[in-house]
Amino acid sequence: MAPPRGPREPSIDRTVEYEEFMKHLAAFHEKRGTTLDREPRVGSKHVNLLKLYRVVNARGGYDAVSAEKLAWRKIGQEFSLGTSNLPALAFNLKSTYYKNLAAYEIATIHQREPPPKAILEDISARGGDLLNRTLENFKPPGVRETGNLANGQDTDGSGDEEHRTPKDEKMDVDEPGSGGRVTRGLRQAPPQRVLFQPDLSSSRQTRHSSGNTHSPQPAAPAPSGVYMYNASSNPNSMSFTIANYEPRPQMPLTLRGVITPSNNPNLFKERVRLVKEATASRLNKSLPTHKGLMLPGTGFDGPNIYIRTLMALRSGIAEEQAYALHHLVKISHERGDKYKFEAFPGLAEALIEKVLEVSSLYYNVQWEISYEDNGPSSEINTLDGMSGTADILQRLKALQLYDAADDVETEEFTQKLTMINEAGLVIRNMAMLEENADYLSKQCPLRDFLCIALKLPHRASVVELKHYALDIAEQLTRYWSLDAEDPLYVSLLEQLDGSDRGAILTTLRAISRISMNLEENNRLKGVPISTVQRISEWTLIEDEELVHACLDFLYQFTAVIENVELMIDQMVMGGLISQLVRLLLHGAKEVETRMMLKPPVKGRGATEVCTVPDDLLEQILKFEEPERSSHWLRACFEEDAESDITQIALWQAYQSRFSQFSTPQRGLLPAAEFIKTVSNTFTGANAQVINGPIAKFIIKGIRPRHLPMDLKGRLYARCLWKVPGNANICGEFLLKPKQMWEHVISTHMHIPRYEDGRFDFTPAATPKYDCHWNGCQKFASTGGNPSPYEVGMHFKTHLPDTSKKAALRAKNNRLIGPDSPQEAEYMTFIWLNTQVDERGDAAGLPLTSALVLRNLARNLPKTTEDDGQGGDSWMRKLFGPVMPKLWHVMAHNRPLANYMADLLAVVTAM
């Protein structure tokens, strides 16, 4: 029978990190004197110990996982152990960690001495609190005395609890066969007690007492002379009844719901009607009929809430308007995505009329809207509802402001202002929907209201309404084309002179979106240079939202040549250019990528089967067939999908290696069984026949190793020392570098030893020591070296590197020959990538900064006023100092590479 394919389980990822972890774990178990199961099996899968170790420690370690209910089942689901008999699989997984990794966790993670193996690995995985388990406070579980409950003995004083670990009663262990979630919550049955049974019989015996069959009979004395009595064995005793008591099964209750006016009014009403009819029929009476009569609360339900609020808003009654605005605020917030003005004609007009009432609170005016096509009205309080009021700002200046000594307001004033704010909030909420925004953009009185709201006096009571007006403007300016003299455009620019961050932010967005949905481009003109200077300075603030709004405005502003010339004449542009260049790497993250320069080279296979070292052969001979041949195959061969070896050559190598150890009791495997063992040892190996004039029988998928491998997966090293006068190398295989060093020092260099075993490195009179390792010429020019210590230390440079930098020095390792595999060579690139959108294109502040810089470069004048030499003096003056940074950004920021290429093309072309 061939060995299983356990060591090649595909569910285990054999990375370098896994092999290093298993190496340290095996060394720990060897030092501790315990057995390590390298690939334990749970259910039908082999468990990756490194993955299990990481998962458990990520949850706090063995004790923390064992203390959590159903934690081991959850971990078992992460390993895809299956769903059948999950409690047993979870307990087996816990036992696997307990036997192989628990002590290693205590020693490495918690830096404490693990408990002795007698109370850890040698016992079951029941219990927990391994960190506090000692020989003094823990008693290994023995055979459970199951008869204590039946015979009525008291177990509270047995002393068993004194030897439990501190968390023994709190552990929630997934044991095989447990009832799972249902039985986990049930309490343990209390220990049985022998009830007190008073002797009710008379102390006087009657003449019939000898014939009483229920009288107690003396029991046979125990061998020790002590009288024993077991009450639970007597069917007539009370203890026997209690021990064998089984509760009566509960009968399921049948519940029926009660019909009430609240849970089912229609059915309740129908039942009441039927009861009344039955009562009337018994009394020979008839019930009164109301046919054709509409009773209160029946018939027409009235308009829905939408029509009700519309009618209430247009009624002009303060109470009705308060009711309507209260519900409209709620509807616009919760149903704003489906509440459209087109479905309710007159709603938008009513809301606009309501918000226009704000002027009457601060000025001596009552606005009226005229929809007559007779041109603008001369009356100051009449607004043009057809095309808007062009002189609205002049009319506002002509109004007289009410005197207000302080912010104390009357109740009537507060109620009116509250309803006006609610109307403004409804318009703001509904304008968030694109269909409503398009509808509102055609309402000319709304533009007049925005100008009125933004021109209200600077008082705390109007701040809320101003913010609603700016939010509305942000959604509607995309549908409007505003020139430099437009009242709304002028009002928006004035908001940039304030100190309210929210108002400034919304205003910048509203201006940047002007005519966005129209075919004509937005040409920002008439912006005061002081405002542009403030916006440029705001880009220095560590406020990403505000900086983004400022850059959007500058992108629109610098698209006009006249605006760029204005900035050049009246602003210091060097600071703005430097800040824009700095923002090109805003939020950049280092991303490392590698490009393959040289593909990996797979080493050539050995031409002959390597010799097994004596120490490894001694270990292999301890196994019986077919394990012995399987371990020999792993030691001398490796998997290679492109290689093959003839079956006869492999069979002959096996015979020549083990024929001398063959006995009648331990013979060699037959050829067929040996070939089957090869296929079971290597998952990728299979026997094939190559047809031809002479059929060729091969094993596809394996090749001989250059160096043998021990049972733990460690490769031996070959001694490459060439004896002078002999062309052949030593060729002896040794496992550890230290063994190789001692072998060369003693066998080839013939350095003597002291009595205590140390080498005598006393220098010789003549330079007789030399290095003959694989053609080394270190001491060839001097004919040797008299110091054996210097030669010995030099020889260590030929040994395998076991330090952390071994991979970097691998190409200089003398043990790697032309037949050895070589790893791929890569070139590493460090990118400073900034924000991207869902399509992977540049986005955010870096993109907008690049676009503003490109606008400036394109629209800069070619010469300065005081230059007179022509050429690109403005370009050199502004972009010359930052050119190295621009090239750096283009070289390292991949999302901005195309935009930076366009910018540099403009800069370098002038």
mmCIF file of N, CA and C in Angstrom, residues 680-716:
data_model
loop_
_atom_site.group_PDB
_atom_site.id
_atom_site.type_symbol
_atom_site.label_atom_id
_atom_site.label_comp_id
_atom_site.label_asym_id
_atom_site.label_seq_id
_atom_site.Cartn_x
_atom_site.Cartn_y
_atom_site.Cartn_z
ATOM 1 N N ASN A 680 2.007 7.908 -6.109
ATOM 2 C CA ASN A 680 1.388 8.369 -4.868
ATOM 3 C C ASN A 680 2.264 9.367 -4.124
ATOM 4 N N THR A 681 3.560 9.294 -4.301
ATOM 5 C CA THR A 681 4.477 10.209 -3.607
ATOM 6 C C THR A 681 4.454 11.587 -4.238
ATOM 7 N N PHE A 682 4.451 11.634 -5.581
ATOM 8 C CA PHE A 682 4.428 12.908 -6.298
ATOM 9 C C PHE A 682 3.091 13.036 -7.012
ATOM 10 N N THR A 683 2.326 14.057 -6.650
ATOM 11 C CA THR A 683 0.986 14.211 -7.231
ATOM 12 C C THR A 683 1.028 14.464 -8.724
ATOM 13 N N GLY A 684 2.098 15.084 -9.226
ATOM 14 C CA GLY A 684 2.185 15.376 -10.657
ATOM 15 C C GLY A 684 2.870 14.309 -11.468
ATOM 16 N N ALA A 685 3.290 13.222 -10.856
ATOM 17 C CA ALA A 685 3.993 12.154 -11.580
ATOM 18 C C ALA A 685 3.015 11.074 -12.007
ATOM 19 N N ASN A 686 3.229 10.544 -13.202
ATOM 20 C CA ASN A 686 2.386 9.450 -13.695
ATOM 21 C C ASN A 686 3.186 8.620 -14.694
ATOM 22 N N ALA A 687 2.859 7.357 -14.726
ATOM 23 C CA ALA A 687 3.540 6.433 -15.636
ATOM 24 C C ALA A 687 2.956 6.564 -17.036
ATOM 25 N N GLN A 688 3.850 6.627 -18.059
ATOM 26 C CA GLN A 688 3.435 6.764 -19.441
ATOM 27 C C GLN A 688 4.235 5.801 -20.322
ATOM 28 N N VAL A 689 3.680 5.569 -21.508
ATOM 29 C CA VAL A 689 4.345 4.715 -22.493
ATOM 30 C C VAL A 689 4.488 5.523 -23.771
ATOM 31 N N ILE A 690 5.727 5.642 -24.259
ATOM 32 C CA ILE A 690 5.999 6.336 -25.518
ATOM 33 C C ILE A 690 6.084 5.281 -26.615
ATOM 34 N N ASN A 691 5.141 5.321 -27.522
ATOM 35 C CA ASN A 691 5.085 4.340 -28.595
ATOM 36 C C ASN A 691 6.176 4.620 -29.621
ATOM 37 N N GLY A 692 6.652 3.577 -30.238
ATOM 38 C CA GLY A 692 7.688 3.666 -31.251
ATOM 39 C C GLY A 692 8.117 2.261 -31.657
ATOM 40 N N PRO A 693 9.188 2.198 -32.413
ATOM 41 C CA PRO A 693 9.696 0.858 -32.744
ATOM 42 C C PRO A 693 9.941 0.028 -31.498
ATOM 43 N N ILE A 694 10.438 0.713 -30.471
ATOM 44 C CA ILE A 694 10.610 0.051 -29.171
ATOM 45 C C ILE A 694 9.877 0.897 -28.153
ATOM 46 N N ALA A 695 8.865 0.329 -27.506
ATOM 47 C CA ALA A 695 8.085 1.073 -26.519
ATOM 48 C C ALA A 695 8.976 1.511 -25.362
ATOM 49 N N LYS A 696 8.791 2.757 -24.940
ATOM 50 C CA LYS A 696 9.600 3.327 -23.863
ATOM 51 C C LYS A 696 8.681 3.662 -22.689
ATOM 52 N N PHE A 697 8.990 3.066 -21.541
ATOM 53 C CA PHE A 697 8.187 3.260 -20.340
ATOM 54 C C PHE A 697 8.880 4.301 -19.469
ATOM 55 N N ILE A 698 8.169 5.385 -19.188
ATOM 56 C CA ILE A 698 8.768 6.494 -18.451
ATOM 57 C C ILE A 698 7.858 6.890 -17.285
ATOM 58 N N ILE A 699 8.426 7.689 -16.369
ATOM 59 C CA ILE A 699 7.678 8.373 -15.316
ATOM 60 C C ILE A 699 7.753 9.856 -15.640
ATOM 61 N N LYS A 700 6.620 10.430 -16.003
ATOM 62 C CA LYS A 700 6.563 11.836 -16.385
ATOM 63 C C LYS A 700 6.267 12.689 -15.156
ATOM 64 N N GLY A 701 7.054 13.793 -14.993
ATOM 65 C CA GLY A 701 6.751 14.743 -13.928
ATOM 66 C C GLY A 701 7.764 14.797 -12.811
ATOM 67 N N ILE A 702 8.883 14.061 -12.875
ATOM 68 C CA ILE A 702 9.904 14.136 -11.831
ATOM 69 C C ILE A 702 11.281 14.172 -12.494
ATOM 70 N N ARG A 703 12.273 14.594 -11.734
ATOM 71 C CA ARG A 703 13.658 14.599 -12.195
ATOM 72 C C ARG A 703 14.575 14.443 -10.980
ATOM 73 N N PRO A 704 15.806 13.979 -11.156
ATOM 74 C CA PRO A 704 16.731 13.823 -10.023
ATOM 75 C C PRO A 704 17.131 15.172 -9.446
ATOM 76 N N ARG A 705 17.362 15.192 -8.149
ATOM 77 C CA ARG A 705 17.837 16.394 -7.480
ATOM 78 C C ARG A 705 19.352 16.517 -7.621
ATOM 79 N N HIS A 706 19.819 17.765 -7.573
ATOM 80 C CA HIS A 706 21.259 17.987 -7.494
ATOM 81 C C HIS A 706 21.770 17.677 -6.100
ATOM 82 N N LEU A 707 20.967 18.037 -5.103
ATOM 83 C CA LEU A 707 21.352 17.844 -3.711
ATOM 84 C C LEU A 707 20.238 17.084 -3.006
ATOM 85 N N PRO A 708 20.567 16.116 -2.159
ATOM 86 C CA PRO A 708 19.520 15.378 -1.440
ATOM 87 C C PRO A 708 18.811 16.261 -0.413
ATOM 88 N N MET A 709 17.594 15.870 -0.054
ATOM 89 C CA MET A 709 16.775 16.602 0.910
ATOM 90 C C MET A 709 16.430 15.677 2.066
ATOM 91 N N ASP A 710 16.548 16.171 3.314
ATOM 92 C CA ASP A 710 16.268 15.330 4.468
ATOM 93 C C ASP A 710 14.764 15.221 4.683
ATOM 94 N N LEU A 711 14.368 14.514 5.727
ATOM 95 C CA LEU A 711 12.957 14.244 5.972
ATOM 96 C C LEU A 711 12.185 15.503 6.364
ATOM 97 N N LYS A 712 12.874 16.556 6.789
ATOM 98 C CA LYS A 712 12.220 17.789 7.175
ATOM 99 C C LYS A 712 12.224 18.824 6.053
ATOM 100 N N GLY A 713 12.646 18.442 4.874
ATOM 101 C CA GLY A 713 12.632 19.353 3.742
ATOM 102 C C GLY A 713 13.851 20.230 3.613
ATOM 103 N N ARG A 714 14.936 19.946 4.317
ATOM 104 C CA ARG A 714 16.158 20.750 4.239
ATOM 105 C C ARG A 714 17.135 20.115 3.258
ATOM 106 N N LEU A 715 17.733 20.964 2.437
ATOM 107 C CA LEU A 715 18.671 20.480 1.427
ATOM 108 C C LEU A 715 20.072 20.346 2.012
ATOM 109 N N TYR A 716 20.757 19.297 1.590
ATOM 110 C CA TYR A 716 22.157 19.125 1.954
ATOM 111 C C TYR A 716 23.029 19.993 1.052
#
